[in-house]
PDB file of C-alpha atoms in Angstrom:
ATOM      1  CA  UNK A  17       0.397 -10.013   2.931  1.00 92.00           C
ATOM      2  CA  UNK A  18       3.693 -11.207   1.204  1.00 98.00           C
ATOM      3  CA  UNK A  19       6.544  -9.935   4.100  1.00 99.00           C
ATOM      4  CA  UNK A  20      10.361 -10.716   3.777  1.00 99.00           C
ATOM      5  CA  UNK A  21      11.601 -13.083   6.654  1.00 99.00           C
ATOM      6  CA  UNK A  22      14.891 -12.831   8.380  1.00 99.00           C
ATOM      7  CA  UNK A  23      16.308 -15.736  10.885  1.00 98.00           C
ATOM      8  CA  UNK A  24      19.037 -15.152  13.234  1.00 98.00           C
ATOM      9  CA  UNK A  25      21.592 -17.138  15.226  1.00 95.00           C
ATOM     10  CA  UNK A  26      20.843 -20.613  15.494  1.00 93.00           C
ATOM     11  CA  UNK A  27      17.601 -20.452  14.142  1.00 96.00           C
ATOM     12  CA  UNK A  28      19.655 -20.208  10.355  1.00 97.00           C
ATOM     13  CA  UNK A  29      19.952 -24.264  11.221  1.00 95.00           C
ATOM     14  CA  UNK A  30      16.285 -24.588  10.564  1.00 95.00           C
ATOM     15  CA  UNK A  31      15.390 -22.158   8.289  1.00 97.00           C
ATOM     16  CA  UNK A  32      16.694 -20.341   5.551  1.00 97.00           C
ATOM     17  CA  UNK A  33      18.751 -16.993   6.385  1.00 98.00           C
ATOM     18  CA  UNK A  34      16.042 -14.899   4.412  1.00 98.00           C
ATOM     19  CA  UNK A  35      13.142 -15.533   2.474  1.00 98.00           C
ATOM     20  CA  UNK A  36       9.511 -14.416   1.696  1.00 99.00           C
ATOM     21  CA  UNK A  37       6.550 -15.725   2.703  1.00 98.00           C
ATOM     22  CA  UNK A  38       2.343 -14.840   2.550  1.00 98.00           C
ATOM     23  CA  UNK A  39       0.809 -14.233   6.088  1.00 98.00           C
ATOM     24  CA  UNK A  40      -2.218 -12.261   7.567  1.00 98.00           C
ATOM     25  CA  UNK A  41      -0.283 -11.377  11.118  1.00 98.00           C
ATOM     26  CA  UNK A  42       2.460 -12.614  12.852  1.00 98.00           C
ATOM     27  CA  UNK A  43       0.536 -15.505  14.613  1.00 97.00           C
ATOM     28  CA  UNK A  44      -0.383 -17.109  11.820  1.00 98.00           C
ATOM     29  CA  UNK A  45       3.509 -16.621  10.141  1.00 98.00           C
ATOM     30  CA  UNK A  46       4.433 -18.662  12.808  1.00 97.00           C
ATOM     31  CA  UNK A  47       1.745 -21.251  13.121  1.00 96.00           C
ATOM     32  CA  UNK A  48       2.876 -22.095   9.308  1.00 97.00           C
ATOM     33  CA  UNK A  49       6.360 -22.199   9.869  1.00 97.00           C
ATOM     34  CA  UNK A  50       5.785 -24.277  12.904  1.00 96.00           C
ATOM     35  CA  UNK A  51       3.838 -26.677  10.776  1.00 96.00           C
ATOM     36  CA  UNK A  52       6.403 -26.495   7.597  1.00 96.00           C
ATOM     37  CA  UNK A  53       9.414 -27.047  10.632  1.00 96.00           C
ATOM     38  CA  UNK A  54       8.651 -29.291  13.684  1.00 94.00           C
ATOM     39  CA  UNK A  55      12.107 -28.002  15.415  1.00 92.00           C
ATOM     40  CA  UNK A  56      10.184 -24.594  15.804  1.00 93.00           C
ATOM     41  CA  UNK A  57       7.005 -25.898  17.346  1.00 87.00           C
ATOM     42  CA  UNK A  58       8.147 -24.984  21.184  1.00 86.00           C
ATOM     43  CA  UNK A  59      10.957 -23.003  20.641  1.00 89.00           C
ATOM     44  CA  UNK A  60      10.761 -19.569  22.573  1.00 92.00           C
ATOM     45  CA  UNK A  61      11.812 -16.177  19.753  1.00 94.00           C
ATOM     46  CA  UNK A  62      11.806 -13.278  19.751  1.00 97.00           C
ATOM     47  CA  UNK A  63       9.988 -11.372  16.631  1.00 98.00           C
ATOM     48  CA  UNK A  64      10.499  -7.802  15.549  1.00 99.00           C
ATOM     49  CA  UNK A  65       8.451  -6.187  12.815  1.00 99.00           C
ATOM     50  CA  UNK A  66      10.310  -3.262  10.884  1.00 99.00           C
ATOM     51  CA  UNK A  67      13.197  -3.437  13.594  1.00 98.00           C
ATOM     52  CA  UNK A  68      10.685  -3.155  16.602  1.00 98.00           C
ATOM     53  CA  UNK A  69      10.324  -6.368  19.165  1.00 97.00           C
ATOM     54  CA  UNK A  70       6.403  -7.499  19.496  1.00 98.00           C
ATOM     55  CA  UNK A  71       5.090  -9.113  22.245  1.00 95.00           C
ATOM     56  CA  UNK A  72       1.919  -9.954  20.674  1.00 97.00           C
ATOM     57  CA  UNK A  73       0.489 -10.710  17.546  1.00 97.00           C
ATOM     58  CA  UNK A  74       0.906  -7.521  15.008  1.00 98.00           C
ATOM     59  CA  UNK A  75      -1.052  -7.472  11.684  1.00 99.00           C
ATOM     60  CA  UNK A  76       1.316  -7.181   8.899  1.00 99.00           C
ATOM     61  CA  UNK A  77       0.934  -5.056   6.087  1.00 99.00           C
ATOM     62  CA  UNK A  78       2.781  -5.869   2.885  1.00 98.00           C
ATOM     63  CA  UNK A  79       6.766  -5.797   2.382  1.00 98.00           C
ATOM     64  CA  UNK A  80       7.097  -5.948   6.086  1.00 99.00           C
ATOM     65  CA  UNK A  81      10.599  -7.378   7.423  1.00 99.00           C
ATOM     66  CA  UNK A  82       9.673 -10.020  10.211  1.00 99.00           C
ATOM     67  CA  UNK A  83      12.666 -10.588  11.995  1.00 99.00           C
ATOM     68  CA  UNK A  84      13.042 -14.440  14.291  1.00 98.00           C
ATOM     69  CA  UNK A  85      15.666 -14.503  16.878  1.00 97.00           C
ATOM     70  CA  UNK A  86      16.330 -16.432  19.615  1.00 94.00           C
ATOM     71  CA  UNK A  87      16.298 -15.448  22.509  1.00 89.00           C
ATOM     72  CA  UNK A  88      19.109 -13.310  24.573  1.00 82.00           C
ATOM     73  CA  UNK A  89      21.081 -15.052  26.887  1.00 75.00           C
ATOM     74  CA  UNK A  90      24.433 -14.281  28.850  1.00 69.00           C
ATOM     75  CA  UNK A  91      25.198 -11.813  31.561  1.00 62.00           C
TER      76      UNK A  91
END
C-alpha cells in the first residue's frame, strides 16, 4: 500500500521530513528504510499509524500516515 511518511526530531537528519513510500505493514516499511539508510538500522522509534503508537507490526491499508519518532526522553 502507498502510505505518507512523517519523521520527527532528529530523525529529519536522516530522512526526509515527509514523503511517500509502498509497503505491505509496518515491518517491512522499516526493513526498507533500514536498508535505503544504515543510520536507522539499530535505532530504537517509536511508530504511530493514523496518530495511534504501535507496538507491533500493523498492516497498512492505503493513504495511511506512518509517523517515526524517536524516542521520549527527559523527566
Amino acid at each position: 500500500m502507498r502510505v505518507q511518511v512523517k519523521a520527527f526530531g532528529a530523525l529529519t537528519d536522516i530522512l526526509e521530513k515527509e514523503f511517500y513510500m509502498t509497503a505491505v505493514d509496518t515491518e517491512e516499511l522499516l526493513t526498507v528504510l533500514s536498508h535505503q539508510h544504515v543510520a536507522l538500522a539499530h535505532r530504537k522509534l517509536l511508530i504511530a499509524v493514523n496518530n495511534r503508537i504501535i507496538n507491533d507490526p500493523v498492516v497498512l491499508q492505503e493513504n495511511d500516515i506512518v509517523a517515526l519518532m524517536p524516542p521520549y526522553s527527559g523527566g
